[in-house]
Short mmCIF file of C-alpha atoms and ligand atoms in Angstrom, two decimals:
data_model
loop_
_atom_site.label_atom_id
_atom_site.label_comp_id
_atom_site.label_asym_id
_atom_site.label_seq_id
_atom_site.Cartn_x
_atom_site.Cartn_y
_atom_site.Cartn_z
CA MET A 1 16.67 55.45 45.13
CA ARG A 2 18.84 52.66 43.75
CA LEU A 3 18.08 51.37 40.24
CA PHE A 4 18.14 47.67 39.43
CA LEU A 5 17.67 46.06 36.02
CA ASP A 6 14.93 43.46 35.64
CA THR A 7 16.52 41.22 33.04
CA ALA A 8 18.66 38.12 32.55
CA ASN A 9 20.31 39.57 29.43
CA ILE A 10 24.02 40.04 30.07
CA GLU A 11 24.62 42.56 27.24
CA GLN A 12 21.90 44.85 28.57
CA ILE A 13 23.37 44.58 32.07
CA ARG A 14 26.92 45.34 30.91
CA GLU A 15 25.74 48.39 28.97
CA ILE A 16 23.95 49.89 31.98
CA VAL A 17 26.90 49.06 34.29
CA ARG A 18 29.13 51.10 31.94
CA MET A 19 26.76 54.06 32.37
CA GLY A 20 27.48 53.95 36.11
CA VAL A 21 23.83 53.83 37.20
CA LEU A 22 23.23 50.16 38.04
CA SER A 23 23.04 48.97 41.66
CA GLY A 24 21.67 45.44 41.20
CA VAL A 25 19.69 43.00 39.05
CA THR A 26 16.50 41.01 39.43
CA THR A 27 15.80 37.92 37.35
CA ASN A 28 12.96 35.42 37.23
CA PRO A 29 12.15 32.24 35.28
CA THR A 30 10.18 34.21 32.66
CA LEU A 31 13.14 36.51 31.96
CA MET A 32 15.54 33.54 31.95
CA ALA A 33 13.35 31.66 29.44
CA LYS A 34 14.24 34.38 26.88
CA GLU A 35 17.95 33.50 27.17
CA GLN A 36 19.36 30.64 25.10
CA GLY A 37 22.26 28.23 25.55
CA ILE A 38 23.16 28.95 29.17
CA SER A 39 22.01 27.50 32.50
CA TYR A 40 20.29 29.70 35.08
CA ARG A 41 23.20 29.17 37.47
CA ASP A 42 25.86 30.15 34.93
CA ARG A 43 23.93 33.25 33.87
CA VAL A 44 23.40 34.38 37.48
CA VAL A 45 27.12 33.96 38.24
CA GLU A 46 27.97 35.90 35.06
CA ILE A 47 25.63 38.71 36.17
CA CYS A 48 27.15 38.73 39.68
CA GLU A 49 30.59 39.19 38.17
CA ALA A 50 29.37 42.06 36.00
CA VAL A 51 27.47 44.04 38.65
CA ASP A 52 28.60 45.27 42.04
CA GLY A 53 25.34 44.70 43.91
CA PRO A 54 22.61 42.22 44.80
CA VAL A 55 21.39 39.82 42.10
CA SER A 56 18.05 38.10 42.69
CA ALA A 57 17.63 34.52 41.47
CA GLU A 58 14.23 32.87 41.83
CA CYS A 59 13.47 29.52 43.45
CA THR A 60 10.60 27.36 42.18
CA SER A 61 10.24 24.52 44.73
CA ARG A 62 6.76 24.21 46.22
CA SER A 63 7.36 22.55 49.60
CA VAL A 64 9.16 24.12 52.56
CA ASP A 65 11.86 21.44 52.74
CA GLU A 66 12.58 21.51 49.01
CA LEU A 67 12.50 25.31 48.95
CA VAL A 68 14.99 25.58 51.81
CA ILE A 69 17.36 23.13 50.09
CA GLU A 70 17.02 24.90 46.71
CA ALA A 71 17.52 28.34 48.29
CA ARG A 72 20.68 27.24 50.12
CA GLU A 73 22.07 25.93 46.81
CA VAL A 74 21.17 29.12 44.92
CA ALA A 75 22.61 31.34 47.69
CA ALA A 76 25.91 29.43 47.42
CA TRP A 77 26.30 30.32 43.71
CA HIS A 78 27.89 33.70 44.55
CA PRO A 79 28.09 36.02 47.60
CA ASN A 80 25.94 38.64 45.80
CA VAL A 81 23.03 36.27 45.17
CA VAL A 82 19.72 37.13 46.79
CA VAL A 83 17.21 34.29 46.75
CA LYS A 84 13.83 35.26 45.32
CA ILE A 85 10.86 33.48 46.87
CA PRO A 86 7.16 34.05 46.08
CA ILE A 87 4.97 34.88 49.08
CA ASP A 88 2.65 32.24 50.46
CA ASP A 89 2.67 30.09 53.60
CA VAL A 90 5.43 27.85 52.16
CA GLY A 91 7.50 30.87 51.13
CA LEU A 92 7.14 32.56 54.51
CA GLU A 93 8.15 29.45 56.45
CA ALA A 94 11.18 28.91 54.24
CA THR A 95 12.09 32.61 54.52
CA SER A 96 12.08 32.56 58.31
CA THR A 97 14.43 29.52 58.30
CA LEU A 98 16.73 30.94 55.62
CA ALA A 99 16.86 34.45 57.10
CA ALA A 100 17.98 32.95 60.42
CA GLU A 101 20.90 31.39 58.52
CA GLY A 102 21.85 34.81 57.11
CA ILE A 103 20.56 34.10 53.59
CA LYS A 104 19.12 37.19 51.91
CA ILE A 105 15.61 36.83 50.53
CA ASN A 106 13.73 38.95 48.00
CA MET A 107 10.08 38.12 48.67
CA THR A 108 8.25 38.46 45.39
CA LEU A 109 4.73 38.58 43.94
CA ILE A 110 3.62 41.06 46.60
CA PHE A 111 0.19 42.54 45.82
CA SER A 112 -0.85 44.07 49.17
CA ALA A 113 0.71 45.91 52.10
CA ASN A 114 -0.40 43.05 54.36
CA GLN A 115 1.70 40.62 52.32
CA ALA A 116 4.59 43.11 52.49
CA LEU A 117 4.29 43.29 56.28
CA LEU A 118 4.32 39.48 56.56
CA ALA A 119 7.36 39.23 54.28
CA ALA A 120 9.28 41.82 56.30
CA THR A 121 8.29 40.17 59.58
CA ALA A 122 9.48 36.73 58.39
CA GLY A 123 12.90 38.25 57.68
CA ALA A 124 12.96 39.10 53.97
CA THR A 125 15.68 41.63 53.10
CA TYR A 126 13.80 42.91 50.03
CA VAL A 127 10.04 43.00 49.46
CA SER A 128 8.80 43.36 45.86
CA PRO A 129 5.35 44.84 45.18
CA PHE A 130 4.28 44.29 41.53
CA VAL A 131 2.94 47.70 40.57
CA GLY A 132 2.13 47.18 36.88
CA ARG A 133 0.27 43.92 37.39
CA LEU A 134 -1.93 45.59 40.03
CA ASP A 135 -2.59 48.48 37.64
CA ASP A 136 -3.49 45.90 34.95
CA ALA A 137 -6.14 44.51 37.33
CA GLY A 138 -7.65 47.97 37.85
CA HIS A 139 -5.97 48.83 41.17
CA ASP A 140 -3.55 51.59 42.13
CA GLY A 141 -0.37 49.49 42.26
CA MET A 142 1.74 52.34 43.61
CA GLU A 143 -0.46 52.53 46.71
CA VAL A 144 1.07 49.21 47.87
CA VAL A 145 4.54 50.76 47.51
CA ARG A 146 3.46 53.88 49.45
CA GLU A 147 1.82 51.85 52.24
CA SER A 148 4.70 49.38 52.54
CA VAL A 149 7.33 52.16 52.71
CA GLU A 150 5.27 53.94 55.39
CA ILE A 151 4.81 50.77 57.48
CA PHE A 152 8.48 49.69 57.26
CA ASP A 153 9.59 53.23 58.21
CA ARG A 154 7.15 53.61 61.07
CA TYR A 155 8.07 50.29 62.69
CA HIS A 156 11.76 50.47 61.79
CA LEU A 157 11.58 47.18 59.90
CA PRO A 158 14.90 46.53 58.17
CA ALA A 159 13.30 45.14 54.98
CA GLN A 160 13.59 47.34 51.88
CA VAL A 161 10.79 47.91 49.40
CA LEU A 162 11.86 46.96 45.88
CA ALA A 163 9.27 48.44 43.50
CA ALA A 164 8.82 45.90 40.67
CA SER A 165 6.69 45.37 37.57
CA LEU A 166 7.24 49.03 36.65
CA ARG A 167 6.06 49.76 33.13
CA HIS A 168 6.46 53.47 32.32
CA PRO A 169 8.58 56.48 33.31
CA ARG A 170 5.97 57.98 35.69
CA HIS A 171 6.09 54.73 37.69
CA ILE A 172 9.77 55.39 38.45
CA ILE A 173 9.15 58.95 39.61
CA GLU A 174 6.18 57.86 41.72
CA ALA A 175 8.19 55.05 43.33
CA ALA A 176 10.99 57.51 44.13
CA ARG A 177 8.54 60.04 45.60
CA ALA A 178 6.94 57.27 47.66
CA GLY A 179 10.35 56.67 49.24
CA SER A 180 10.96 53.23 47.74
CA PRO A 181 14.68 52.60 48.32
CA ILE A 182 14.93 50.45 45.15
CA ALA A 183 13.15 50.19 41.79
CA THR A 184 13.80 47.39 39.31
CA LEU A 185 13.28 48.31 35.67
CA PRO A 186 13.21 46.53 32.32
CA TYR A 187 16.09 47.65 30.09
CA ALA A 188 13.90 49.69 27.72
CA LEU A 189 12.33 51.56 30.64
CA LEU A 190 15.71 52.43 32.12
CA LYS A 191 16.87 53.70 28.71
CA SER A 192 13.66 55.76 28.40
CA MET A 193 14.68 57.71 31.54
CA LEU A 194 17.51 59.17 29.50
CA LYS A 195 15.44 60.44 26.63
CA HIS A 196 14.00 63.90 26.15
CA PRO A 197 13.31 65.42 22.70
CA LEU A 198 14.59 68.83 23.89
CA THR A 199 17.93 67.23 24.83
CA ASP A 200 18.23 65.74 21.31
CA ILE A 201 17.31 69.09 19.72
CA GLY A 202 19.77 70.91 22.03
CA ILE A 203 22.65 68.55 21.18
CA GLU A 204 21.96 68.92 17.44
CA ARG A 205 21.85 72.74 17.74
CA PHE A 206 25.16 72.88 19.69
CA LEU A 207 26.76 70.66 17.04
CA GLU A 208 25.53 72.83 14.16
CA ASP A 209 26.70 76.01 15.94
CA SER A 210 30.11 74.54 16.71
CA ARG A 211 30.50 73.52 13.04
CA SER A 212 29.74 77.07 11.82
CA TYR A 213 32.08 78.53 14.47
CA GLU A 214 34.87 76.18 13.35
CA LYS A 215 34.27 77.15 9.69
CA GLU A 216 34.50 80.85 10.63
CA SER A 217 37.75 80.31 12.60
CA ALA A 218 39.28 78.35 9.71
CA ARG A 219 38.38 81.23 7.31
CA GLU A 220 40.02 83.77 9.69
CA ARG A 221 43.17 81.64 9.93
CA SER A 222 43.49 81.38 6.16
CA GLY A 223 42.87 85.16 5.84
CA SER A 224 40.11 84.71 3.23
O1 G3P B 1 10.37 42.06 38.70
C1 G3P B 1 9.06 41.70 38.40
C2 G3P B 1 8.79 41.79 36.95
O2 G3P B 1 9.65 40.95 36.23
C3 G3P B 1 7.38 41.58 36.58
O3 G3P B 1 7.12 42.47 35.58
O4 G3P B 1 5.99 43.40 33.64
O5 G3P B 1 5.94 40.91 34.05
O6 G3P B 1 4.64 42.47 35.48
P1 G3P B 1 5.85 42.29 34.64
#
């Protein structure tokens, strides 16, 4: 499973790129609103130059014609840009036009396997079920990931499930076990994958033991 970061923060992205585990980035207007002093376009281009992989940038137009124009503009920002479009009748119509032009779409705000199937059929390259928001509403959000992966596999649909709105470490494992080819994670969640108290204790113990071993060797060398 490929890991994407769900952020518009360039420092967070650069740090995870250096760790060698980042395959792409997803952004949205809410994440961009946290960034100051830079336009959405400039930040997306900056991210594209920092990451070797797809970078989703969201469109906000609400008519088919405007959405198609906006998406073409956004797609032209950089070859790695994937245009993010929310699913509804307007979004689907725009997606079918844009996909025919070779523009890659990440269809977002997916809350059911039926929506996922429509997105894939219209030509979206990535389909993003929002797991955490479904859990918040009392549903089993991961079930939409499981069902979508199964449907895409069974009918050989080329769209890829991009598990989104993931909130805790078990979500990542469950998305991986469900066969989701991609998961997008907030920075803190990705960092939490790294942490285990036994690793910290083990590192500390090895350090202490190596210090006492070095002390012993130094004593032997000085003959005392
Ligand atoms: O990629 C989707 C994500 O940004 C939504 O996450 O936590 O706002 O539901 P959340």
